[in-house]
XYZ file of C-alpha atoms in Angstrom:
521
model
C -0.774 -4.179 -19.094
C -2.338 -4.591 -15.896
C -3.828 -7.577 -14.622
C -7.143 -7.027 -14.761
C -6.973 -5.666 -18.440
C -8.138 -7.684 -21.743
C -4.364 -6.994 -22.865
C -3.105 -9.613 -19.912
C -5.670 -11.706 -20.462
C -4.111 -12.663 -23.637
C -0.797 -12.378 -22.521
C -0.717 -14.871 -19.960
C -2.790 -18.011 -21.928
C 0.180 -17.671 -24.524
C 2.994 -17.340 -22.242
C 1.424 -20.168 -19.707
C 0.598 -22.090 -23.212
C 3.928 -21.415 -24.453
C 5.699 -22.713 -21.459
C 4.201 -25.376 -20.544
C 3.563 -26.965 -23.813
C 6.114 -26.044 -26.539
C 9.288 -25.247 -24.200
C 11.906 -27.970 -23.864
C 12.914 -27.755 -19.796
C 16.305 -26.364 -20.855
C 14.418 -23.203 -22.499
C 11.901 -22.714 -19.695
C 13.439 -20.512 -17.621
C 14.552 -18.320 -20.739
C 11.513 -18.340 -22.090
C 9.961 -16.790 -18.749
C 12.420 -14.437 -18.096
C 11.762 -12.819 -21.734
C 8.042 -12.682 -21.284
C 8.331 -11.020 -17.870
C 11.163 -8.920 -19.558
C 8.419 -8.087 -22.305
C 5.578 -7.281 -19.513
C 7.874 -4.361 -17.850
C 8.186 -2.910 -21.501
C 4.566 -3.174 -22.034
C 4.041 -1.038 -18.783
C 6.830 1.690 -19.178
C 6.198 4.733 -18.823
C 3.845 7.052 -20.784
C 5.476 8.461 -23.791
C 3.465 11.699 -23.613
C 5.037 12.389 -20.259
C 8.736 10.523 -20.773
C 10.193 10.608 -24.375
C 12.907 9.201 -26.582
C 15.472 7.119 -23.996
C 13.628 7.949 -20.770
C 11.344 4.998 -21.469
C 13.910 2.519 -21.691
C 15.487 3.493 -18.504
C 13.052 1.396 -16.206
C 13.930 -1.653 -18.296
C 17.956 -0.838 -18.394
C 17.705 -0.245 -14.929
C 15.873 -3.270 -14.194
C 18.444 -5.500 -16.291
C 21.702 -3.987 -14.895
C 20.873 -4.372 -11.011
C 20.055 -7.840 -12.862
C 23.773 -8.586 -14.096
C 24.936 -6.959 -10.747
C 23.173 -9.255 -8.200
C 24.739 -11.896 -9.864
C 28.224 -11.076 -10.195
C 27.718 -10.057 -6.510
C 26.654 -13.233 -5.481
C 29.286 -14.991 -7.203
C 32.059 -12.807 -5.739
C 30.349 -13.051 -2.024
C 30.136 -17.127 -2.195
C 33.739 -16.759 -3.412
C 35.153 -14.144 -1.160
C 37.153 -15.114 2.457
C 34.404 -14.726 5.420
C 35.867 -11.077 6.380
C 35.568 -10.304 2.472
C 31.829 -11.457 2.634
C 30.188 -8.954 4.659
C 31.931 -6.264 3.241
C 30.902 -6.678 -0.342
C 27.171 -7.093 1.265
C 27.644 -3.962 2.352
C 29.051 -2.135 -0.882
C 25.815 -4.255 -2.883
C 23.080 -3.186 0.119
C 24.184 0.261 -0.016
C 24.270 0.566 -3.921
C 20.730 -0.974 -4.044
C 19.475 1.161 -1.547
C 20.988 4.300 -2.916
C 19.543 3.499 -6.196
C 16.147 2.771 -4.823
C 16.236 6.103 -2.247
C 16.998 7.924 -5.789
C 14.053 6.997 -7.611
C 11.787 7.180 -4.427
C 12.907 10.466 -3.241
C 14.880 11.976 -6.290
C 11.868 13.770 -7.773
C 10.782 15.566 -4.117
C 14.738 17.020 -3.514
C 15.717 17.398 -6.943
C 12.777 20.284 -7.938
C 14.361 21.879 -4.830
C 18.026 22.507 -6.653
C 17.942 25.797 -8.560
C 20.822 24.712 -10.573
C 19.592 21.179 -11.492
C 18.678 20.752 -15.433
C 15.285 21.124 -16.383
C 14.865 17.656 -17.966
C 15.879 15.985 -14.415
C 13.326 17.369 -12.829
C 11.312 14.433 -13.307
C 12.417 10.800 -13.268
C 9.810 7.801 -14.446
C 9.534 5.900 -11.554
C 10.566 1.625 -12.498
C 7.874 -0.108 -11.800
C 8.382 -2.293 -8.670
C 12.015 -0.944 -8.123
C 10.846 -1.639 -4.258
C 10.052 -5.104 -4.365
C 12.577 -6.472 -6.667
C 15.186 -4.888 -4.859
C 14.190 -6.181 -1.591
C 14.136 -9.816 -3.143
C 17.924 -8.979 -4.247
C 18.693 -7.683 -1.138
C 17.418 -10.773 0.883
C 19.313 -12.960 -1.961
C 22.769 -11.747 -1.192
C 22.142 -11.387 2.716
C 21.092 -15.393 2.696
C 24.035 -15.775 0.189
C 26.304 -14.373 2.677
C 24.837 -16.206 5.525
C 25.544 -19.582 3.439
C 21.264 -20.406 3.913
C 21.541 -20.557 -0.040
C 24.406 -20.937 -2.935
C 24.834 -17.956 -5.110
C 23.141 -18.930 -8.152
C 24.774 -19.345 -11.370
C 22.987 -19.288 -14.250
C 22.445 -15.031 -14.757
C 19.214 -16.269 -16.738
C 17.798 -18.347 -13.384
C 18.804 -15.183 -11.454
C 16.909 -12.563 -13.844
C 13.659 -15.054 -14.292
C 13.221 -14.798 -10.330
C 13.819 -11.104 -9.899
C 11.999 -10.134 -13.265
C 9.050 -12.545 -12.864
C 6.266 -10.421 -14.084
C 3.853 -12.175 -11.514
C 5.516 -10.462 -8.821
C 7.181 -7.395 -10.153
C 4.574 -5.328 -10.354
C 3.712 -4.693 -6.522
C 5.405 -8.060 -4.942
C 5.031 -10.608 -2.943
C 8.545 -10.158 -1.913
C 9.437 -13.217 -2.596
C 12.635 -15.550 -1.519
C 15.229 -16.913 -3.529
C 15.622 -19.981 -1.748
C 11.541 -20.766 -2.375
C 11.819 -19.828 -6.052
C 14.970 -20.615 -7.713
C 14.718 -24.314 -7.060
C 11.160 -24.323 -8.534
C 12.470 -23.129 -11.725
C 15.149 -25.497 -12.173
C 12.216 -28.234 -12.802
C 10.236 -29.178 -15.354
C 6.902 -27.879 -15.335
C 4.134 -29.118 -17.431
C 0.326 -28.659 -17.969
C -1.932 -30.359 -14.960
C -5.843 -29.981 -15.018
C -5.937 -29.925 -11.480
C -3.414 -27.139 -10.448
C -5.333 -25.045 -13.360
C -8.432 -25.181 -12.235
C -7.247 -24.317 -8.600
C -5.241 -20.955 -10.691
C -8.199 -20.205 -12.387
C -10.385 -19.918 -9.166
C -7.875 -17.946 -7.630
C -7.674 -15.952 -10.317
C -10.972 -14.950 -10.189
C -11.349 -14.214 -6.491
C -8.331 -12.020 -6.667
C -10.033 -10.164 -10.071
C -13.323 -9.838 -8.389
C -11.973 -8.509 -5.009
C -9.956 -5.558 -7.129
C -12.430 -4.667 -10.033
C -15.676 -5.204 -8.277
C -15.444 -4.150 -4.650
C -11.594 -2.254 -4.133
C -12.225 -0.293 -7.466
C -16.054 0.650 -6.627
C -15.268 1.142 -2.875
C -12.804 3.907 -4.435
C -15.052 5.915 -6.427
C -17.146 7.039 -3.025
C -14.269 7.680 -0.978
C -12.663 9.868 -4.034
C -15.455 11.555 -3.481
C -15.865 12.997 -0.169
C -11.539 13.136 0.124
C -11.996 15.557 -2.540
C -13.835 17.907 -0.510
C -13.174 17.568 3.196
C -14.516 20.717 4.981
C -17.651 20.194 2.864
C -18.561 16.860 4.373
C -20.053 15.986 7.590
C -18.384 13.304 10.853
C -20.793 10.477 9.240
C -19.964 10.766 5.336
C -16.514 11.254 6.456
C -16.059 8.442 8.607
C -17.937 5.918 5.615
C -14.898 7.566 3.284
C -12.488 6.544 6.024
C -13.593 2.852 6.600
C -14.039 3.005 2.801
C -10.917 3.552 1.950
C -9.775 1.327 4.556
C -11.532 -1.838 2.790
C -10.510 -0.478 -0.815
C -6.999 -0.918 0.053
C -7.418 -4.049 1.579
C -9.263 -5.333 -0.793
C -6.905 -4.022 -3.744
C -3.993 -5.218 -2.476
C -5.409 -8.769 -1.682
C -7.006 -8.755 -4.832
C -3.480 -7.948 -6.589
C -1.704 -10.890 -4.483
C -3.980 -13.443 -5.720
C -4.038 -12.645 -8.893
C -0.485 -12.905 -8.740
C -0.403 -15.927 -6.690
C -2.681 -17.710 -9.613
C -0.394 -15.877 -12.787
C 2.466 -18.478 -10.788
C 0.452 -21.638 -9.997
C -1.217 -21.404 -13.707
C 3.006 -21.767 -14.798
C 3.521 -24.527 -11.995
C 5.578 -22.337 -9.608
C 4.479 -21.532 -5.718
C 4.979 -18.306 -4.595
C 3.751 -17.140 -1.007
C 0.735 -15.989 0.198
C 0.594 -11.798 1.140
C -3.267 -12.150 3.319
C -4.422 -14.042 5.564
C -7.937 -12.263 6.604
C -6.062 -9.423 9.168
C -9.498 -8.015 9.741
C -9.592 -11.389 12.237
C -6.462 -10.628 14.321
C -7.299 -9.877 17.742
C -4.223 -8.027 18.012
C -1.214 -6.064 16.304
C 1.315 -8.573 16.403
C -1.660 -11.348 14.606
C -2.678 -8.144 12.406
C 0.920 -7.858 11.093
C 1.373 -11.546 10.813
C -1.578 -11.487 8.351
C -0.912 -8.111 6.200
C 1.401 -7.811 3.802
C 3.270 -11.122 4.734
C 6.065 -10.696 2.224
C 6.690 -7.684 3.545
C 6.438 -8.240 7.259
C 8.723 -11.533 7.231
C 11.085 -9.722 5.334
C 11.478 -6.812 8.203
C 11.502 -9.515 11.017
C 14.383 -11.686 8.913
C 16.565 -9.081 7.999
C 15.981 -6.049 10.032
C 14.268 -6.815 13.711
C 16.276 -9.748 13.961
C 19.498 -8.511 13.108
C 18.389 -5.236 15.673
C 18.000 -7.337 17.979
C 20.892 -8.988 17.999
C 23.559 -6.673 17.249
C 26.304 -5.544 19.320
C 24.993 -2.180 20.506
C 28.025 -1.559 22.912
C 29.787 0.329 20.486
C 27.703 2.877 19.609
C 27.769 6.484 20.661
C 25.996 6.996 24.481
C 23.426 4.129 24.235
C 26.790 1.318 24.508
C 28.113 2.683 27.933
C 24.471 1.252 29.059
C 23.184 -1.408 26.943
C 24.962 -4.405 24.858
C 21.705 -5.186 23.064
C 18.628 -2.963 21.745
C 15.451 -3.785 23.861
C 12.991 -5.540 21.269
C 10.289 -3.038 21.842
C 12.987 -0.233 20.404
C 13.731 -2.358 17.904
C 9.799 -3.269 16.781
C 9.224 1.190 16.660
C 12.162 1.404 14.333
C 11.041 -1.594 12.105
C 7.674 0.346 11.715
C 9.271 3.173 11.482
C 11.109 2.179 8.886
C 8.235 0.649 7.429
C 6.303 3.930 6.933
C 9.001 5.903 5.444
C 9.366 3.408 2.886
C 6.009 3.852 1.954
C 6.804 7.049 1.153
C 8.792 10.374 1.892
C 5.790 12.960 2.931
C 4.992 13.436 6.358
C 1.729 11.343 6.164
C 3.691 8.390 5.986
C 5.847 8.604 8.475
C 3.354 9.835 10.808
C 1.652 6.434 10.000
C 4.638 4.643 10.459
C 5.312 6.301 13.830
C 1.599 5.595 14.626
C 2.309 1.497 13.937
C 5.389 1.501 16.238
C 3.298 2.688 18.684
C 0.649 0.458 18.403
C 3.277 -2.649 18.017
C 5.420 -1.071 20.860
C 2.361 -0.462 23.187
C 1.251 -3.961 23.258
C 4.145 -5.466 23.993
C 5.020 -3.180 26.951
C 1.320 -4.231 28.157
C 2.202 -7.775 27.205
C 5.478 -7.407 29.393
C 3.329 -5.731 32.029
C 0.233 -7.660 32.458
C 1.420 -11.286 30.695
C 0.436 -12.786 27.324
C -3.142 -12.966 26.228
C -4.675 -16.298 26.985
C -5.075 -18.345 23.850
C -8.889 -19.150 24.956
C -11.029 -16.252 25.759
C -15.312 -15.372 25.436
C -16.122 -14.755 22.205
C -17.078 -10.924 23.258
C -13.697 -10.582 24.617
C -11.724 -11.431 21.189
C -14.215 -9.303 18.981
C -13.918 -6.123 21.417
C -10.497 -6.707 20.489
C -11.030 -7.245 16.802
C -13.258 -4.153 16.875
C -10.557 -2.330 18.595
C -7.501 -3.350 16.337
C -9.763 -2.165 13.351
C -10.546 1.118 14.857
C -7.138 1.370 15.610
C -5.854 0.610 12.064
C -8.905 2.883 10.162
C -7.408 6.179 12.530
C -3.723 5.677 10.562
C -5.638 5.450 7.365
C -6.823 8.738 7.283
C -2.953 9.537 6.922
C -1.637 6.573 4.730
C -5.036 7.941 2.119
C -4.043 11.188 2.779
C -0.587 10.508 1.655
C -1.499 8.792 -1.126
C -3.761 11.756 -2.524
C -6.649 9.987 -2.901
C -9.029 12.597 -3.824
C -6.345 15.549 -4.252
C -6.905 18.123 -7.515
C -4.003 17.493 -9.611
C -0.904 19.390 -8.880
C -1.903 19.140 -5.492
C -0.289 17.184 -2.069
C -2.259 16.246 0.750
C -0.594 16.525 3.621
C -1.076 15.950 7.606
C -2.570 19.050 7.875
C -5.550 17.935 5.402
C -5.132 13.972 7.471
C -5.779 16.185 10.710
C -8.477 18.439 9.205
C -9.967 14.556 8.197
C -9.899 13.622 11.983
C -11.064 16.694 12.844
C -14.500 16.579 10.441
C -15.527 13.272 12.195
C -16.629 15.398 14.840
C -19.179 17.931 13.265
C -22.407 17.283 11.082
C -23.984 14.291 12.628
C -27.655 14.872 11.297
C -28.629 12.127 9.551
C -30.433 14.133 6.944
C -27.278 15.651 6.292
C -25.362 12.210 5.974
C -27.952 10.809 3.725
C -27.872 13.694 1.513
C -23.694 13.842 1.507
C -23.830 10.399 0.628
C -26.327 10.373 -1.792
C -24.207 13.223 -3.712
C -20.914 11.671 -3.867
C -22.712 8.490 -5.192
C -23.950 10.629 -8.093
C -21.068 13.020 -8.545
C -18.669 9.340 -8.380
C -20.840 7.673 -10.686
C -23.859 8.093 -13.479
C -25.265 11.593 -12.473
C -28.774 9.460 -12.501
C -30.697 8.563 -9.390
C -31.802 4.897 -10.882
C -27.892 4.307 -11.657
C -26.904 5.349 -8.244
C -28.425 3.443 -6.421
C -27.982 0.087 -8.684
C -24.393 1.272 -7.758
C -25.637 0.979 -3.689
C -27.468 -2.136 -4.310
C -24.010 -3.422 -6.176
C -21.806 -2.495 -3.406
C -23.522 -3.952 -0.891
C -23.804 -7.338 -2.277
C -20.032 -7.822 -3.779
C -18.732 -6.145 -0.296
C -21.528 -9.139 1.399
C -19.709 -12.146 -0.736
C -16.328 -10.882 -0.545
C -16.623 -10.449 3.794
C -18.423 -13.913 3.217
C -15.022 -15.730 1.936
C -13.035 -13.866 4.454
C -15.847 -15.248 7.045
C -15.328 -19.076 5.553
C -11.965 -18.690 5.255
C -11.160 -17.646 8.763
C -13.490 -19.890 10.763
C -14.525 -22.765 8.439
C -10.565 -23.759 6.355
C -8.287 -22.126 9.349
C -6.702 -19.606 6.791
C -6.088 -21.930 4.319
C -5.398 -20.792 0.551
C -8.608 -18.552 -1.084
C -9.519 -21.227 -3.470
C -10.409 -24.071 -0.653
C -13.290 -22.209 0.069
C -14.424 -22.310 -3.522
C -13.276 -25.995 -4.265
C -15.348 -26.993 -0.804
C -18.527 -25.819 -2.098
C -21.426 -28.008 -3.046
C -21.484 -28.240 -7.178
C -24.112 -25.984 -7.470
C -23.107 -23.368 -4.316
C -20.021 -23.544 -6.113
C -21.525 -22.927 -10.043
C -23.162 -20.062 -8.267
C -20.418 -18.539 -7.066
C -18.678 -18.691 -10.335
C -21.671 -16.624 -11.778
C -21.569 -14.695 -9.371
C -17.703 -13.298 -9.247
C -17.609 -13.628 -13.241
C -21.023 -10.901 -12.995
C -19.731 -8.869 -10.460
C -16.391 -8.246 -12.424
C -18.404 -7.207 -15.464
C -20.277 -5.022 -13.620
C -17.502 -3.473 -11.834
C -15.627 -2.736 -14.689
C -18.614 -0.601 -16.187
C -18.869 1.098 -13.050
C -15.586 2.464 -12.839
C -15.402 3.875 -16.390
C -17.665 1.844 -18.900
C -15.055 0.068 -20.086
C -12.652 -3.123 -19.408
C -9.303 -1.266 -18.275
C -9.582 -1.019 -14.555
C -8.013 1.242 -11.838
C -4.294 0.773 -11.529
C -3.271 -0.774 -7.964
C -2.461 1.121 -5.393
C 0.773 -0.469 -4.205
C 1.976 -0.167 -7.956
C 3.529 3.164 -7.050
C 6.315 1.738 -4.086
């Protein structure tokens, strides 16, 4: 039950009806946490792949790191101060453990002679990655005393389980949502309709540009020493947008699943195609994500005691930030994912991070006015910048791979390479014009309605980005909508309710969808 399938659009109408309508307040929270409870069952895992009790052992994983959060936060809040940190510790590492397991189990474990044949293969919980970084940011502001370990195992469960945000985040904060759910929410017209819009933004930026932006760049990945530099490079920036747009897409959906129910969860996107730099680029991708590596990684870096450890402490009493910002990223890569791609892209981040603040320690901070030509050469370079990692983050992702295949940095390289050869534009033209047919309807007339539909969903959706970033100064997706004239507005309506329809018959001729590509971490 994704969210762009018929299935959720039934699902969340009842729940939202149920809850704000019938519920007493005393039976709200319950009542979520069972529905989001009842959302992870409806997306276990396959049963032709996982039988008998392997498909209940997402959900029973899910509910006991539930139970154990909260019995850890208890005991932390209760514990002496030099009790505190260490049964942080014993809860971070557990968490951690059980998340490296799940993440990494099935690439060591085939690699064990004497390991039993039905371990070979794990189902992967769906958003094991996000919910445990919300429970490992609950019991680190626990211990810090910036929140009281909550009580009520129910309360707990509803925020780490809330099927808004389980799926593929935002990583959201206890403090922000645990509060909300202690009130009373009931119906409003006004914070509907804002849902709805959102809603549909987020729906049309997944089905009918991320989704249809995929099926080229599937394409031409699946065959890269038989494409030329330009078809390659279109892949490449492709790709690029389809992840952008997916993932933004996802977040709003999810950010309207929570307003439609009365709760506020944070915003992942602010328009990073904008940022004139790394340090703006990060501070507009993947917010969740980002704040939660500054909070409780780079600041704690920074601020440790490195005296004591082996060779670096006869030198240094604190980590230079710069050090610290290439292990964040670091970091940040390899939990995207174990391969080599990955952490080459990771390594690639810290370098752009760490780069521009040795040249901001060397020649001084930007100014905060420049030309415009000056802050879109630097636009144009950050995007250039961020589309060379992408050829390893798509790479290793497999986008495009035969099954039983893995894409590795060898193929990422070979990608690079390619951009370099082939530059006829009869050649390009022709490429192009094949993996349009081979991607879609094997028709010439169908391909290029699929061009002519491309280009206009990728013009509105770069047209809200536009509005959004210079007209409402990053304000929330659905101002730009609500400030429209009636009829500029009705039009727009039309418009993303067509251009979903359409997309969804593009992809596959039917109303399912593609499945999001952060759903995997």
């Amino acid at each position: 039950m994704s969210f762009q399938s018929f299935s959720y659009f039934a699902f969340l109408p009842l729940v939202a009806f149920a809850y704000l309508k019938l519920a007493p307040k005393r039976f709200q929270t319950g009542l979520l946490l069972a529905a989001s409870l009842l959302f992870y069952w409806f997306n276990r895992p396959s049963a032709a792949q996982y039988g008998g009790l392997w498909q209940a052992l997402p959900l029973a994983l899910l509910c006991a790191s539930c139970v154990f959060v909260w019995r850890l936060g208890l005991a932390i809040q209760a514990a002496a101060p030099p009790r505190r940190g260490r049964l942080l510790a014993f809860g971070a590492a557990l968490l951690l453990l059980v998340l490296a397991l799940f993440k990494y189990y099935n690439l060591v474990l085939p690699l064990l002679p004497l390991a039993p044949g039905a371990l070979h293969s794990l189902p992967f919980p769906l958003g094991v990655s996000f919910y445990t970084f919300a429970a490992l940011s609950y019991l680190i502001d626990v211990r810090r005393g910036d929140l009281p370990a909550e009580r009520s195992l129910v309360g707990l469960a509803a925020f780490l389980c809330f099927f808004g945000t389980i799926t593929a985040g935002p990583i959201c904060r206890a403090r922000l949502i645990l509060p909300q759910l202690k009130a009373e929410h009931r119906f409003e017209a006004a914070r509907t309709v804002r849902a709805l819009q959102l809603f549909a933004l987020g729906l049309f930026k997944k089905v009918a540009v991320a989704d249809v932006l995929l099926l080229f760049a599937q394409q031409v990945f699946g065959d890269l020493s038989g494409h030329g530099g330009p078809a390659l490079l279109l892949a490449l920036v492709f790709y690029t947008f389809y992840l952008y747009f997916d993932f933004v897409g996802y977040s709003e959906m999810a950010r309207a699943s929570a307003l439609l129910l009365g709760l506020d969860i944070p915003e992942n996107f602010k328009t990073p195609f904008f940022a004139t730099n790394f340090s703006g680029f990060w501070s507009r991708w993947h917010i969740s994500l980002s704040s939660w590596l500054q909070d409780y990684l780079f600041t704690p870096l920074v601020w440790a005691d490195a005296s004591r450890l082996p060779l670096v402490g006869r030198r240094v009493s604190r980590l230079s930030p710069v050090f610290c910002v290439a292990v964040v990223f670091f970091l940040s890569g390899f939990w995207h994912g174990s391969t080599l791609p990955f952490v080459v892209w990771g390594l690639l981040q810290a370098v752009y991070r760490a780069g521009e603040e040795l040249l901001h320690q060397r020649l001084g901070k930007p100014k905060k006015k420049a030309p415009a030509r000056l802050l879109w050469a630097k636009r144009g370079a950050v995007f250039c910048l961020w589309v060379f990692s992408m050829a390893f983050f798509a790479m290793g992702s497999g986008v495009g791979q035969p099954a039983g295949a893995q894409y590795g940095v060898a193929e990422a390289l070979a990608l690079l390479a390619g951009l370099f050869r082939g530059w006829a534009p009869g050649r390009f033209a022709a490429e192009s014009w094949q993996a349009v047919l081979h991607g879609f309807y094997a028709q010439p007339l169908m391909a290029a309605a699929y061009l002519v539909f491309l280009a206009l969903a990728l013009a509105l959706a770069f047209w809200l980005d536009w509005q959004r970033n210079f007209h409402f100064k990053n304000g929330s997706e659905e101002l730009v909508l609500a400030a429209q004239k009636p009829a500029v507005r009705w039009a727009l309506y039309y418009a993303l309710v067509l251009g979903v329809f359409a997309g969804l018959v593009i992809q596959n001729g039917g109303f399912a969808g593609g499945s999001f590509a952060y759903g995997g971490f």
